[in-house]
mmCIF file of C-alpha atoms in Angstrom:
data_model
loop_
_atom_site.group_PDB
_atom_site.id
_atom_site.type_symbol
_atom_site.label_atom_id
_atom_site.label_comp_id
_atom_site.label_asym_id
_atom_site.label_seq_id
_atom_site.Cartn_x
_atom_site.Cartn_y
_atom_site.Cartn_z
ATOM 1 C CA MET A 1391 130.380 84.292 131.161
ATOM 2 C CA PRO A 1392 127.899 85.013 128.354
ATOM 3 C CA TYR A 1393 126.975 88.600 127.536
ATOM 4 C CA ALA A 1394 124.025 89.787 125.510
ATOM 5 C CA ALA A 1395 123.538 93.472 126.289
ATOM 6 C CA ILE A 1396 125.897 95.874 128.028
ATOM 7 C CA ASN A 1397 126.114 99.568 128.865
ATOM 8 C CA GLY A 1398 128.909 101.771 127.568
ATOM 9 C CA ARG A 1399 130.139 105.350 127.745
ATOM 10 C CA MET A 1400 130.525 106.914 124.323
ATOM 11 C CA GLU A 1401 133.846 108.597 125.104
ATOM 12 C CA HIS A 1402 135.303 105.175 125.992
ATOM 13 C CA LEU A 1403 133.645 103.225 123.192
ATOM 14 C CA ALA A 1404 134.878 105.742 120.609
ATOM 15 C CA ARG A 1405 138.496 104.907 121.517
ATOM 16 C CA ILE A 1406 138.168 101.133 121.116
ATOM 17 C CA ASP A 1407 139.866 99.706 118.022
ATOM 18 C CA ASP A 1408 138.217 97.376 115.504
ATOM 19 C CA GLU A 1409 140.009 94.305 116.811
ATOM 20 C CA THR A 1410 138.545 94.846 120.280
ATOM 21 C CA TRP A 1411 135.098 95.562 118.833
ATOM 22 C CA ALA A 1412 135.286 92.253 116.976
ATOM 23 C CA LEU A 1413 136.148 90.498 120.253
ATOM 24 C CA ILE A 1414 133.211 92.199 121.975
ATOM 25 C CA ARG A 1415 130.885 90.848 119.302
ATOM 26 C CA LYS A 1416 132.522 87.420 119.401
ATOM 27 C CA ALA A 1417 131.914 87.348 123.178
ATOM 28 C CA GLY A 1418 128.206 87.450 122.393
ATOM 29 C CA VAL A 1419 127.408 91.118 122.868
ATOM 30 C CA HIS A 1420 124.651 92.043 120.438
ATOM 31 C CA GLU A 1421 123.365 95.234 122.067
ATOM 32 C CA ILE A 1422 124.967 98.255 123.755
ATOM 33 C CA PHE A 1423 123.101 100.919 125.680
ATOM 34 C CA ILE A 1424 124.890 104.262 125.371
ATOM 35 C CA GLY A 1425 124.016 107.404 127.308
ATOM 36 C CA PHE A 1426 124.763 109.935 124.579
ATOM 37 C CA GLU A 1427 122.978 112.600 126.669
ATOM 38 C CA SER A 1428 123.149 115.463 124.168
ATOM 39 C CA GLY A 1429 123.970 116.362 120.596
ATOM 40 C CA TYR A 1430 125.051 119.846 121.697
ATOM 41 C CA GLN A 1431 128.663 120.256 122.819
ATOM 42 C CA ASP A 1432 127.924 123.088 125.266
ATOM 43 C CA ALA A 1433 125.459 120.812 127.077
ATOM 44 C CA LEU A 1434 127.955 117.936 127.226
ATOM 45 C CA ASP A 1435 130.536 120.327 128.653
ATOM 46 C CA ILE A 1436 128.194 121.744 131.297
ATOM 47 C CA MET A 1437 127.303 118.180 132.321
ATOM 48 C CA ASN A 1438 131.032 117.454 132.602
ATOM 49 C CA LYS A 1439 130.428 114.434 130.388
ATOM 50 C CA GLY A 1440 134.008 114.261 129.111
ATOM 51 C CA ALA A 1441 132.718 113.449 125.632
ATOM 52 C CA LYS A 1442 132.507 115.092 122.233
ATOM 53 C CA VAL A 1443 129.518 115.148 119.903
ATOM 54 C CA SER A 1444 131.762 113.463 117.323
ATOM 55 C CA HIS A 1445 131.873 110.377 119.580
ATOM 56 C CA ILE A 1446 128.229 109.709 118.714
ATOM 57 C CA LYS A 1447 128.984 108.988 115.059
ATOM 58 C CA SER A 1448 132.081 106.993 115.964
ATOM 59 C CA CYS A 1449 130.073 104.727 118.272
ATOM 60 C CA ILE A 1450 127.259 104.285 115.755
ATOM 61 C CA ASP A 1451 129.694 103.465 112.925
ATOM 62 C CA LYS A 1452 131.455 100.846 115.080
ATOM 63 C CA CYS A 1453 128.195 99.258 116.202
ATOM 64 C CA ILE A 1454 126.925 99.011 112.630
ATOM 65 C CA LYS A 1455 130.237 97.612 111.377
ATOM 66 C CA HIS A 1456 130.255 94.913 114.062
ATOM 67 C CA ASP A 1457 126.524 94.115 113.913
ATOM 68 C CA ILE A 1458 125.753 95.374 117.414
ATOM 69 C CA ASP A 1459 122.372 96.972 118.109
ATOM 70 C CA VAL A 1460 122.271 100.386 119.748
ATOM 71 C CA ARG A 1461 119.957 101.537 122.477
ATOM 72 C CA GLY A 1462 120.751 105.108 123.383
ATOM 73 C CA SER A 1463 119.491 107.993 125.435
ATOM 74 C CA PHE A 1464 119.434 111.736 124.940
ATOM 75 C CA MET A 1465 117.953 114.579 126.938
ATOM 76 C CA VAL A 1466 117.217 118.245 126.435
ATOM 77 C CA GLY A 1467 116.596 121.074 128.864
ATOM 78 C CA ILE A 1468 120.046 121.543 130.358
ATOM 79 C CA PRO A 1469 119.993 124.841 132.284
ATOM 80 C CA GLY A 1470 122.441 127.493 131.143
ATOM 81 C CA VAL A 1471 122.658 126.576 127.445
ATOM 82 C CA ASP A 1472 121.042 128.081 124.354
ATOM 83 C CA VAL A 1473 117.689 126.266 124.185
ATOM 84 C CA LYS A 1474 117.178 126.476 120.435
ATOM 85 C CA GLU A 1475 120.700 125.302 119.619
ATOM 86 C CA GLU A 1476 120.487 122.492 122.184
ATOM 87 C CA VAL A 1477 117.191 121.203 120.822
ATOM 88 C CA LYS A 1478 118.196 121.638 117.177
ATOM 89 C CA SER A 1479 121.568 119.896 117.644
ATOM 90 C CA THR A 1480 120.204 117.034 119.728
ATOM 91 C CA LEU A 1481 117.292 116.291 117.399
ATOM 92 C CA ASN A 1482 119.710 116.416 114.476
ATOM 93 C CA GLU A 1483 122.045 113.859 116.093
ATOM 94 C CA ILE A 1484 119.093 111.546 116.755
ATOM 95 C CA HIS A 1485 118.049 111.939 113.111
ATOM 96 C CA LYS A 1486 121.569 111.008 111.973
ATOM 97 C CA ILE A 1487 121.405 107.798 114.016
ATOM 98 C CA ILE A 1488 117.991 106.971 112.559
ATOM 99 C CA CYS A 1489 119.388 107.572 109.050
ATOM 100 C CA ALA A 1490 122.439 105.391 109.731
ATOM 101 C CA TYR A 1491 120.130 102.488 110.551
ATOM 102 C CA GLY A 1492 117.136 103.442 108.410
ATOM 103 C CA GLU A 1493 118.859 103.830 105.046
ATOM 104 C CA PRO A 1494 120.020 100.176 104.998
ATOM 105 C CA GLY A 1495 116.638 99.044 106.378
ATOM 106 C CA ARG A 1496 117.857 98.211 109.902
ATOM 107 C CA LEU A 1497 115.631 100.396 112.105
ATOM 108 C CA ALA A 1498 114.740 97.383 114.244
ATOM 109 C CA HIS A 1499 118.378 97.306 115.388
ATOM 110 C CA MET A 1500 118.282 100.604 117.246
ATOM 111 C CA ASP A 1501 116.177 102.822 119.416
ATOM 112 C CA VAL A 1502 116.625 106.040 121.327
ATOM 113 C CA LEU A 1503 115.064 107.343 124.511
ATOM 114 C CA LEU A 1504 114.520 111.095 124.605
ATOM 115 C CA SER A 1505 113.805 112.729 127.938
ATOM 116 C CA PHE A 1506 114.004 116.073 129.694
ATOM 117 C CA PHE A 1507 116.850 116.948 132.024
ATOM 118 C CA THR A 1508 115.911 116.507 135.675
ATOM 119 C CA PRO A 1509 118.250 118.161 138.188
ATOM 120 C CA TYR A 1510 119.076 116.301 141.385
ATOM 121 C CA PRO A 1511 120.174 117.899 144.682
ATOM 122 C CA ARG A 1512 123.805 118.277 145.604
ATOM 123 C CA THR A 1513 124.881 118.593 141.994
ATOM 124 C CA LYS A 1514 126.201 121.685 140.224
ATOM 125 C CA LEU A 1515 123.358 121.514 137.716
ATOM 126 C CA TYR A 1516 120.780 121.484 140.534
ATOM 127 C CA ASP A 1517 122.265 124.756 141.782
ATOM 128 C CA THR A 1518 122.195 126.114 138.224
ATOM 129 C CA ALA A 1519 118.564 124.999 137.935
ATOM 130 C CA LEU A 1520 117.649 126.865 141.133
ATOM 131 C CA LYS A 1521 119.264 130.015 139.701
ATOM 132 C CA ASN A 1522 117.175 129.523 136.551
ATOM 133 C CA GLY A 1523 113.825 129.313 138.316
ATOM 134 C CA LEU A 1524 113.491 125.785 139.728
ATOM 135 C CA LYS A 1525 111.605 125.782 143.003
ATOM 136 C CA PRO A 1526 113.466 123.720 145.619
ATOM 137 C CA LEU A 1527 112.150 120.184 146.018
ATOM 138 C CA ASN A 1528 111.854 119.669 149.760
ATOM 139 C CA THR A 1529 109.114 117.122 150.322
ATOM 140 C CA LEU A 1530 108.294 113.639 149.110
ATOM 141 C CA GLU A 1531 105.235 115.098 147.375
ATOM 142 C CA ASP A 1532 107.481 117.560 145.484
ATOM 143 C CA TRP A 1533 109.538 114.628 144.219
ATOM 144 C CA GLY A 1534 106.442 112.607 143.342
ATOM 145 C CA ASP A 1535 105.850 114.600 140.130
ATOM 146 C CA PHE A 1536 109.497 114.785 139.156
ATOM 147 C CA ASP A 1537 109.582 112.676 135.973
ATOM 148 C CA GLN A 1538 112.431 112.750 133.460
ATOM 149 C CA PHE A 1539 110.175 111.980 130.530
ATOM 150 C CA ASP A 1540 107.811 114.887 131.082
ATOM 151 C CA PHE A 1541 109.567 117.255 133.500
ATOM 152 C CA LYS A 1542 108.831 120.820 132.398
ATOM 153 C CA ALA A 1543 111.663 123.070 133.592
ATOM 154 C CA PRO A 1544 110.915 126.779 134.111
ATOM 155 C CA TRP A 1545 113.839 127.742 131.845
ATOM 156 C CA PHE A 1546 112.627 125.528 128.995
ATOM 157 C CA PRO A 1547 109.968 127.387 126.936
ATOM 158 C CA GLU A 1548 106.638 125.636 126.369
ATOM 159 C CA GLU A 1549 106.956 125.731 122.571
ATOM 160 C CA TYR A 1550 110.226 123.769 122.708
ATOM 161 C CA PHE A 1551 108.808 121.367 125.294
ATOM 162 C CA ASP A 1552 105.840 120.612 123.027
ATOM 163 C CA LEU A 1553 108.051 120.258 119.942
ATOM 164 C CA VAL A 1554 110.348 117.768 121.684
ATOM 165 C CA ARG A 1555 107.364 115.715 122.828
ATOM 166 C CA GLU A 1556 106.002 115.739 119.254
ATOM 167 C CA PHE A 1557 109.411 114.654 117.917
ATOM 168 C CA ARG A 1558 109.636 111.862 120.497
ATOM 169 C CA ALA A 1559 106.141 110.591 119.681
ATOM 170 C CA GLY A 1560 107.022 110.555 115.968
ATOM 171 C CA MET A 1561 110.212 108.502 116.270
ATOM 172 C CA PRO A 1562 109.832 105.230 114.320
ATOM 173 C CA TRP A 1563 109.707 102.885 117.344
ATOM 174 C CA ASN A 1564 107.078 105.121 119.002
ATOM 175 C CA SER A 1565 104.940 105.880 115.946
ATOM 176 C CA GLY A 1566 105.465 102.784 113.808
ATOM 177 C CA CYS A 1567 106.403 104.896 110.779
ATOM 178 C CA GLU A 1568 108.727 103.708 108.040
ATOM 179 C CA PHE A 1569 112.048 105.414 107.325
ATOM 180 C CA GLU A 1570 110.755 107.528 104.417
ATOM 181 C CA GLU A 1571 107.833 108.742 106.530
ATOM 182 C CA TRP A 1572 110.255 109.554 109.318
ATOM 183 C CA CYS A 1573 112.384 111.729 107.001
ATOM 184 C CA GLU A 1574 109.324 113.725 105.944
ATOM 185 C CA PHE A 1575 108.247 114.117 109.565
ATOM 186 C CA TYR A 1576 111.741 115.251 110.573
ATOM 187 C CA GLU A 1577 111.742 117.943 107.869
ATOM 188 C CA GLU A 1578 108.448 119.262 109.280
ATOM 189 C CA ILE A 1579 109.936 119.348 112.772
ATOM 190 C CA GLN A 1580 112.981 121.233 111.484
ATOM 191 C CA GLU A 1581 110.767 123.797 109.759
ATOM 192 C CA LYS A 1582 108.810 124.366 112.982
ATOM 193 C CA LEU A 1583 112.041 124.732 114.925
ATOM 194 C CA GLU A 1584 113.422 127.279 112.467
ATOM 195 C CA ARG A 1585 110.266 129.397 112.890
ATOM 196 C CA MET A 1586 110.708 129.548 116.680
#
């Protein structure tokens, strides 16, 4: 059975040894989609992810070593965590991934989706979201505007929301910038974040 692209959980992928990674590549896998979710440990813990931030680097290192492209996803806006630290840590982890691929000129071999946390009913985080100002979603119309890429949570300040959207728009695969341009852009984002 030929494989080309698969999904993987970072806490599982981080435990796989090099011999198994080599077999994965030999089986034809050339791309893995990984739901990293957050670069902030408190957020991973609240989501009950069962993963550590350190697993991100481990997965990226293994994928690079075995010539496997990475498609990953992160989100910000988890209710109940420090907003500035969550945003700062998550953007920093994304930057590290971009550097890992950008420095050797391999940006085409990775991309990252960055969205906003969207709470769904009957989950602990939905209850936490209600306690933090989310109005209950009771009708189909309420759900119609519930979009993970632009959901603006009441606990997530506008200035951080706008900064994350600016960061997302500036990522190399969204803006078309080269690695050096990206690094300059990232420094500007970090300076704005520090002033918040």
